[in-house]
Structure formats: C-alpha cells, structure tokens
Amino acid sequence: MSLPRGLLIDNQTRCVHWNSELDIVCFKFKCCQKFYSCHSCHDSLETHTTKRYSLTKDQKEPVVLCGACRNIMTFDQYQSKLACGSHLQCPSCRAPFNPNCKLHYSIYFDI
C-alpha cells in the first residue's frame, strides 16, 4: 500500500494547506501512483507534471485514501454514501469527509 504523503501535520493526513477536522482524504495521482493530502503538497514534493485519473476510464482504480482508517477506495465508493442522501464519509470507519473537496475534483481527476 502506498503511504499517504504530503506536508503532514498529524497522523490522519491533514497537511499544512488543509487541516480542518474533516480534511482527512488523500487522492492518488496518476503521474506517480502516490496518495497526497493535497495538490499543493504534491507540487511541493514532486518534480514531474501532474497527471490525473479519468473518473470514467479508471473507475476501478482505488484513488481515495481515508486518513482515519487508511481504507483505500474507488471514487465511486468514496461517494457511495451521497447516493443514499447521507453525508460524505468513509464507507469503512464512517469518519466524515470534507464535502468541499468537490470544489477541487478537477485538479485531481479528469471529470
């Protein structure tokens, strides 16, 4: 398993850029196959150009990591609770995720 990376400030993958109680999601970058706390951490620590996963072509690829329990999931699994009208949370440990991450999906994924 790829360990979460970034300019981390705690063991639940919060980083210097994003560190609210809900900021415990890491997304995997296609370019390096690594999970990062955020795109700014990736850009600070890597020297290559960012490549994003396609949410249609790469549907089965695990691209999300829960910082609370380290569960790795596909994007669809990550969003599965939303289909039920529930809040965004880890399907494994039920830790709540920041719903505003959706504002940055286009940085991480080809939508």
Tab-separated table of N, CA and C in Angstrom:
chain	number	residue	atom	x	y	z
A	1	MET	N	0.835	-1.181	0.000
A	1	MET	CA	0.000	0.000	0.000
A	1	MET	C	0.883	1.248	0.000
A	2	SER	N	0.490	2.220	-0.762
A	2	SER	CA	1.190	3.494	-0.815
A	2	SER	C	0.840	4.316	0.424
A	3	LEU	N	1.841	4.759	1.114
A	3	LEU	CA	1.601	5.579	2.302
A	3	LEU	C	1.176	6.981	1.893
A	4	PRO	N	0.320	7.602	2.671
A	4	PRO	CA	-0.054	8.980	2.360
A	4	PRO	C	1.153	9.906	2.483
A	5	ARG	N	1.235	10.828	1.557
A	5	ARG	CA	2.362	11.759	1.540
A	5	ARG	C	1.853	13.186	1.602
A	6	GLY	N	2.769	14.069	1.888
A	6	GLY	CA	2.438	15.485	1.934
A	6	GLY	C	3.184	16.167	3.060
A	7	LEU	N	2.917	17.423	3.225
A	7	LEU	CA	3.489	18.192	4.322
A	7	LEU	C	2.537	18.027	5.501
A	8	LEU	N	2.585	16.811	6.059
A	8	LEU	CA	1.595	16.375	7.045
A	8	LEU	C	1.824	17.008	8.409
A	9	ILE	N	0.705	17.260	9.092
A	9	ILE	CA	0.798	17.813	10.445
A	9	ILE	C	0.236	16.863	11.492
A	10	ASP	N	-0.398	15.760	11.043
A	10	ASP	CA	-0.884	14.768	12.002
A	10	ASP	C	-0.976	13.399	11.332
A	11	ASN	N	-1.367	12.392	12.103
A	11	ASN	CA	-1.411	11.023	11.582
A	11	ASN	C	-2.706	10.705	10.839
A	12	GLN	N	-3.580	11.694	10.659
A	12	GLN	CA	-4.805	11.481	9.883
A	12	GLN	C	-4.732	12.189	8.532
A	13	THR	N	-3.546	12.509	8.105
A	13	THR	CA	-3.207	13.065	6.781
A	13	THR	C	-3.594	14.521	6.571
A	14	ARG	N	-3.883	15.254	7.636
A	14	ARG	CA	-4.064	16.695	7.460
A	14	ARG	C	-2.700	17.293	7.125
A	15	CYS	N	-2.722	18.345	6.326
A	15	CYS	CA	-1.451	18.938	5.907
A	15	CYS	C	-1.418	20.425	6.244
A	16	VAL	N	-0.307	21.059	5.928
A	16	VAL	CA	-0.162	22.482	6.230
A	16	VAL	C	-1.136	23.337	5.419
A	17	HIS	N	-1.621	22.815	4.298
A	17	HIS	CA	-2.535	23.571	3.443
A	17	HIS	C	-4.005	23.394	3.832
A	18	TRP	N	-4.364	22.170	4.212
A	18	TRP	CA	-5.758	21.828	4.533
A	18	TRP	C	-5.758	21.036	5.834
A	19	ASN	N	-6.336	21.606	6.887
A	19	ASN	CA	-6.209	20.945	8.183
A	19	ASN	C	-7.415	21.112	9.094
A	20	SER	N	-8.602	21.175	8.499
A	20	SER	CA	-9.798	21.186	9.345
A	20	SER	C	-10.046	19.768	9.859
A	21	GLU	N	-10.974	19.635	10.756
A	21	GLU	CA	-11.323	18.322	11.301
A	21	GLU	C	-11.723	17.342	10.195
A	22	LEU	N	-12.292	17.846	9.099
A	22	LEU	CA	-12.793	16.991	8.021
A	22	LEU	C	-11.774	16.715	6.915
A	23	ASP	N	-10.612	17.339	6.968
A	23	ASP	CA	-9.622	17.194	5.896
A	23	ASP	C	-8.747	15.960	6.101
A	24	ILE	N	-9.359	14.796	5.898
A	24	ILE	CA	-8.646	13.535	6.125
A	24	ILE	C	-8.675	12.635	4.895
A	25	VAL	N	-8.865	13.213	3.721
A	25	VAL	CA	-8.900	12.438	2.483
A	25	VAL	C	-7.623	12.698	1.700
A	26	CYS	N	-7.032	11.636	1.174
A	26	CYS	CA	-5.916	11.758	0.242
A	26	CYS	C	-6.369	11.227	-1.110
A	27	PHE	N	-5.955	11.905	-2.165
A	27	PHE	CA	-6.241	11.440	-3.516
A	27	PHE	C	-4.949	10.955	-4.158
A	28	LYS	N	-5.081	9.918	-5.000
A	28	LYS	CA	-3.916	9.348	-5.675
A	28	LYS	C	-3.696	10.051	-7.010
A	29	PHE	N	-2.455	10.357	-7.287
A	29	PHE	CA	-2.080	10.991	-8.549
A	29	PHE	C	-1.609	9.928	-9.532
A	30	LYS	N	-2.112	9.996	-10.745
A	30	LYS	CA	-1.773	9.013	-11.773
A	30	LYS	C	-0.299	9.098	-12.164
A	31	CYS	N	0.255	10.285	-12.126
A	31	CYS	CA	1.632	10.504	-12.561
A	31	CYS	C	2.650	9.739	-11.719
A	32	CYS	N	2.418	9.596	-10.444
A	32	CYS	CA	3.400	8.966	-9.556
A	32	CYS	C	2.830	7.802	-8.756
A	33	GLN	N	1.521	7.558	-8.899
A	33	GLN	CA	0.866	6.465	-8.180
A	33	GLN	C	0.973	6.624	-6.664
A	34	LYS	N	0.992	7.868	-6.194
A	34	LYS	CA	1.114	8.149	-4.766
A	34	LYS	C	-0.109	8.918	-4.273
A	35	PHE	N	-0.488	8.631	-3.035
A	35	PHE	CA	-1.562	9.371	-2.374
A	35	PHE	C	-0.968	10.611	-1.707
A	36	TYR	N	-1.567	11.757	-1.986
A	36	TYR	CA	-1.139	13.008	-1.372
A	36	TYR	C	-2.308	13.669	-0.657
A	37	SER	N	-1.995	14.376	0.426
A	37	SER	CA	-3.017	15.107	1.176
A	37	SER	C	-3.682	16.180	0.333
A	38	CYS	N	-2.915	16.793	-0.548
A	38	CYS	CA	-3.497	17.808	-1.436
A	38	CYS	C	-2.582	18.038	-2.625
A	39	HIS	N	-3.094	18.743	-3.605
A	39	HIS	CA	-2.316	19.014	-4.813
A	39	HIS	C	-1.132	19.933	-4.527
A	40	SER	N	-1.258	20.824	-3.565
A	40	SER	CA	-0.137	21.705	-3.222
A	40	SER	C	1.013	20.908	-2.614
A	41	CYS	N	0.684	19.915	-1.790
A	41	CYS	CA	1.723	19.033	-1.237
A	41	CYS	C	2.411	18.271	-2.366
A	42	HIS	N	1.620	17.723	-3.287
A	42	HIS	CA	2.179	17.005	-4.434
A	42	HIS	C	3.142	17.908	-5.199
A	43	ASP	N	2.686	19.100	-5.527
A	43	ASP	CA	3.503	20.012	-6.322
A	43	ASP	C	4.751	20.471	-5.572
A	44	SER	N	4.688	20.524	-4.250
A	44	SER	CA	5.849	20.920	-3.446
A	44	SER	C	6.899	19.821	-3.360
A	45	LEU	N	6.447	18.563	-3.406
A	45	LEU	CA	7.360	17.446	-3.159
A	45	LEU	C	7.751	16.648	-4.399
A	46	GLU	N	7.089	16.863	-5.508
A	46	GLU	CA	7.400	16.140	-6.747
A	46	GLU	C	7.901	17.126	-7.799
A	47	THR	N	8.665	16.615	-8.757
A	47	THR	CA	9.207	17.476	-9.811
A	47	THR	C	8.557	17.223	-11.166
A	48	HIS	N	7.676	16.251	-11.248
A	48	HIS	CA	7.038	15.918	-12.522
A	48	HIS	C	5.712	16.664	-12.701
A	49	THR	N	5.215	16.612	-13.919
A	49	THR	CA	3.927	17.222	-14.246
A	49	THR	C	2.797	16.354	-13.707
A	50	THR	N	1.762	16.975	-13.216
A	50	THR	CA	0.609	16.256	-12.682
A	50	THR	C	-0.169	15.576	-13.801
A	51	LYS	N	-0.486	14.295	-13.576
A	51	LYS	CA	-1.391	13.561	-14.465
A	51	LYS	C	-2.543	13.073	-13.608
A	52	ARG	N	-3.752	13.202	-14.149
A	52	ARG	CA	-4.953	12.891	-13.380
A	52	ARG	C	-5.599	11.599	-13.874
A	53	TYR	N	-6.288	10.949	-12.964
A	53	TYR	CA	-7.095	9.780	-13.325
A	53	TYR	C	-8.382	10.241	-13.990
A	54	SER	N	-8.865	9.432	-14.910
A	54	SER	CA	-10.166	9.664	-15.526
A	54	SER	C	-11.217	8.950	-14.683
A	55	LEU	N	-12.257	9.658	-14.301
A	55	LEU	CA	-13.308	9.034	-13.495
A	55	LEU	C	-14.180	8.096	-14.320
A	56	THR	N	-14.055	8.136	-15.629
A	56	THR	CA	-14.798	7.190	-16.476
A	56	THR	C	-13.914	6.021	-16.889
A	57	LYS	N	-12.714	6.286	-17.350
A	57	LYS	CA	-11.828	5.212	-17.817
A	57	LYS	C	-11.187	4.431	-16.671
A	58	ASP	N	-10.975	5.070	-15.557
A	58	ASP	CA	-10.267	4.451	-14.427
A	58	ASP	C	-11.197	4.181	-13.246
A	59	GLN	N	-12.436	3.821	-13.530
A	59	GLN	CA	-13.443	3.645	-12.471
A	59	GLN	C	-13.052	2.627	-11.415
A	60	LYS	N	-12.310	1.604	-11.785
A	60	LYS	CA	-11.971	0.532	-10.836
A	60	LYS	C	-10.679	0.802	-10.070
A	61	GLU	N	-10.023	1.885	-10.402
A	61	GLU	CA	-8.761	2.229	-9.748
A	61	GLU	C	-9.030	2.825	-8.368
A	62	PRO	N	-8.401	2.289	-7.320
A	62	PRO	CA	-8.544	2.911	-5.998
A	62	PRO	C	-7.761	4.229	-5.964
A	63	VAL	N	-8.471	5.329	-5.809
A	63	VAL	CA	-7.856	6.654	-5.908
A	63	VAL	C	-8.073	7.532	-4.675
A	64	VAL	N	-8.721	6.988	-3.655
A	64	VAL	CA	-9.021	7.765	-2.446
A	64	VAL	C	-8.568	6.975	-1.224
A	65	LEU	N	-7.942	7.662	-0.290
A	65	LEU	CA	-7.489	7.041	0.953
A	65	LEU	C	-8.079	7.813	2.124
A	66	CYS	N	-8.669	7.093	3.058
A	66	CYS	CA	-9.187	7.700	4.288
A	66	CYS	C	-8.032	7.852	5.276
A	67	GLY	N	-7.807	9.063	5.738
A	67	GLY	CA	-6.728	9.311	6.680
A	67	GLY	C	-6.989	8.749	8.066
A	68	ALA	N	-8.240	8.482	8.391
A	68	ALA	CA	-8.573	7.954	9.719
A	68	ALA	C	-8.260	6.470	9.836
A	69	CYS	N	-8.694	5.677	8.850
A	69	CYS	CA	-8.530	4.219	8.952
A	69	CYS	C	-7.636	3.623	7.867
A	70	ARG	N	-7.186	4.446	6.930
A	70	ARG	CA	-6.320	4.038	5.809
A	70	ARG	C	-7.041	3.161	4.785
A	71	ASN	N	-8.365	3.154	4.815
A	71	ASN	CA	-9.133	2.443	3.797
A	71	ASN	C	-8.872	3.090	2.437
A	72	ILE	N	-8.613	2.254	1.442
A	72	ILE	CA	-8.405	2.726	0.078
A	72	ILE	C	-9.625	2.334	-0.733
A	73	MET	N	-10.135	3.280	-1.523
A	73	MET	CA	-11.395	3.043	-2.238
A	73	MET	C	-11.383	3.694	-3.617
A	74	THR	N	-12.300	3.243	-4.442
A	74	THR	CA	-12.507	3.896	-5.730
A	74	THR	C	-13.254	5.210	-5.493
A	75	PHE	N	-13.303	6.024	-6.520
A	75	PHE	CA	-14.036	7.282	-6.391
A	75	PHE	C	-15.519	7.019	-6.145
A	76	ASP	N	-16.072	6.009	-6.821
A	76	ASP	CA	-17.485	5.666	-6.617
A	76	ASP	C	-17.756	5.211	-5.186
A	77	GLN	N	-16.844	4.432	-4.610
A	77	GLN	CA	-17.006	4.009	-3.217
A	77	GLN	C	-16.926	5.215	-2.278
A	78	TYR	N	-16.024	6.113	-2.579
A	78	TYR	CA	-15.857	7.350	-1.802
A	78	TYR	C	-17.154	8.149	-1.773
A	79	GLN	N	-17.856	8.186	-2.881
A	79	GLN	CA	-19.091	8.960	-2.971
A	79	GLN	C	-20.351	8.134	-2.725
A	80	SER	N	-20.215	6.880	-2.365
A	80	SER	CA	-21.366	5.974	-2.255
A	80	SER	C	-22.421	6.438	-1.255
A	81	LYS	N	-22.033	7.030	-0.166
A	81	LYS	CA	-22.999	7.475	0.849
A	81	LYS	C	-23.845	8.643	0.355
A	82	LEU	N	-23.310	9.419	-0.586
A	82	LEU	CA	-24.070	10.553	-1.114
A	82	LEU	C	-25.301	10.089	-1.870
A	83	ALA	N	-25.199	8.937	-2.530
A	83	ALA	CA	-26.336	8.399	-3.280
A	83	ALA	C	-27.499	8.067	-2.347
A	84	CYS	N	-27.185	7.769	-1.108
A	84	CYS	CA	-28.219	7.440	-0.117
A	84	CYS	C	-28.734	8.692	0.591
A	85	GLY	N	-28.249	9.846	0.192
A	85	GLY	CA	-28.659	11.087	0.846
A	85	GLY	C	-27.907	11.359	2.133
A	86	SER	N	-26.880	10.578	2.391
A	86	SER	CA	-26.102	10.721	3.616
A	86	SER	C	-24.960	11.716	3.391
A	87	HIS	N	-24.247	12.006	4.447
A	87	HIS	CA	-23.086	12.881	4.359
A	87	HIS	C	-21.904	12.107	3.801
A	88	LEU	N	-20.950	12.829	3.244
A	88	LEU	CA	-19.737	12.224	2.717
A	88	LEU	C	-18.926	11.678	3.887
A	89	GLN	N	-18.691	10.366	3.874
A	89	GLN	CA	-17.958	9.726	4.962
A	89	GLN	C	-17.286	8.463	4.458
A	90	CYS	N	-16.323	7.981	5.210
A	90	CYS	CA	-15.638	6.744	4.852
A	90	CYS	C	-16.621	5.582	4.951
A	91	PRO	N	-16.719	4.759	3.910
A	91	PRO	CA	-17.621	3.613	3.988
A	91	PRO	C	-17.147	2.553	4.978
A	92	SER	N	-15.881	2.627	5.378
A	92	SER	CA	-15.341	1.641	6.307
A	92	SER	C	-15.479	2.082	7.768
A	93	CYS	N	-14.916	3.239	8.111
A	93	CYS	CA	-14.922	3.681	9.520
A	93	CYS	C	-15.946	4.778	9.806
A	94	ARG	N	-16.581	5.291	8.782
A	94	ARG	CA	-17.606	6.334	8.874
A	94	ARG	C	-17.082	7.698	9.327
A	95	ALA	N	-15.783	7.885	9.237
A	95	ALA	CA	-15.230	9.212	9.539
A	95	ALA	C	-15.756	10.200	8.502
A	96	PRO	N	-16.219	11.359	8.935
A	96	PRO	CA	-16.751	12.332	7.975
A	96	PRO	C	-15.639	12.976	7.148
A	97	PHE	N	-15.959	13.204	5.863
A	97	PHE	CA	-15.032	13.848	4.937
A	97	PHE	C	-15.514	15.263	4.638
A	98	ASN	N	-14.601	16.090	4.212
A	98	ASN	CA	-14.922	17.465	3.858
A	98	ASN	C	-15.722	17.499	2.552
A	99	PRO	N	-16.972	17.941	2.590
A	99	PRO	CA	-17.781	17.982	1.368
A	99	PRO	C	-17.266	18.997	0.351
A	100	ASN	N	-16.456	19.945	0.793
A	100	ASN	CA	-15.934	20.956	-0.124
A	100	ASN	C	-14.763	20.474	-0.965
A	101	CYS	N	-14.303	19.249	-0.736
A	101	CYS	CA	-13.284	18.683	-1.620
A	101	CYS	C	-13.788	18.649	-3.060
A	102	LYS	N	-15.102	18.564	-3.228
A	102	LYS	CA	-15.683	18.507	-4.577
A	102	LYS	C	-15.318	19.740	-5.398
A	103	LEU	N	-15.014	20.833	-4.744
A	103	LEU	CA	-14.631	22.046	-5.456
A	103	LEU	C	-13.294	21.893	-6.172
A	104	HIS	N	-12.525	20.885	-5.782
A	104	HIS	CA	-11.189	20.685	-6.340
A	104	HIS	C	-11.051	19.393	-7.142
A	105	TYR	N	-12.126	18.675	-7.365
A	105	TYR	CA	-12.038	17.398	-8.086
A	105	TYR	C	-11.336	17.546	-9.426
A	106	SER	N	-11.554	18.648	-10.118
A	106	SER	CA	-10.950	18.814	-11.446
A	106	SER	C	-9.426	18.940	-11.385
A	107	ILE	N	-8.885	19.234	-10.234
A	107	ILE	CA	-7.427	19.268	-10.069
A	107	ILE	C	-6.879	17.841	-10.008
A	108	TYR	N	-7.644	16.937	-9.418
A	108	TYR	CA	-7.204	15.562	-9.206
A	108	TYR	C	-7.658	14.594	-10.286
A	109	PHE	N	-8.803	14.880	-10.899
A	109	PHE	CA	-9.420	13.914	-11.817
A	109	PHE	C	-9.885	14.576	-13.107
A	110	ASP	N	-9.815	13.808	-14.196
A	110	ASP	CA	-10.480	14.213	-15.438
A	110	ASP	C	-11.933	13.823	-15.276
A	111	ILE	N	-12.780	14.792	-15.191
A	111	ILE	CA	-14.194	14.535	-14.914
A	111	ILE	C	-14.986	14.490	-16.210
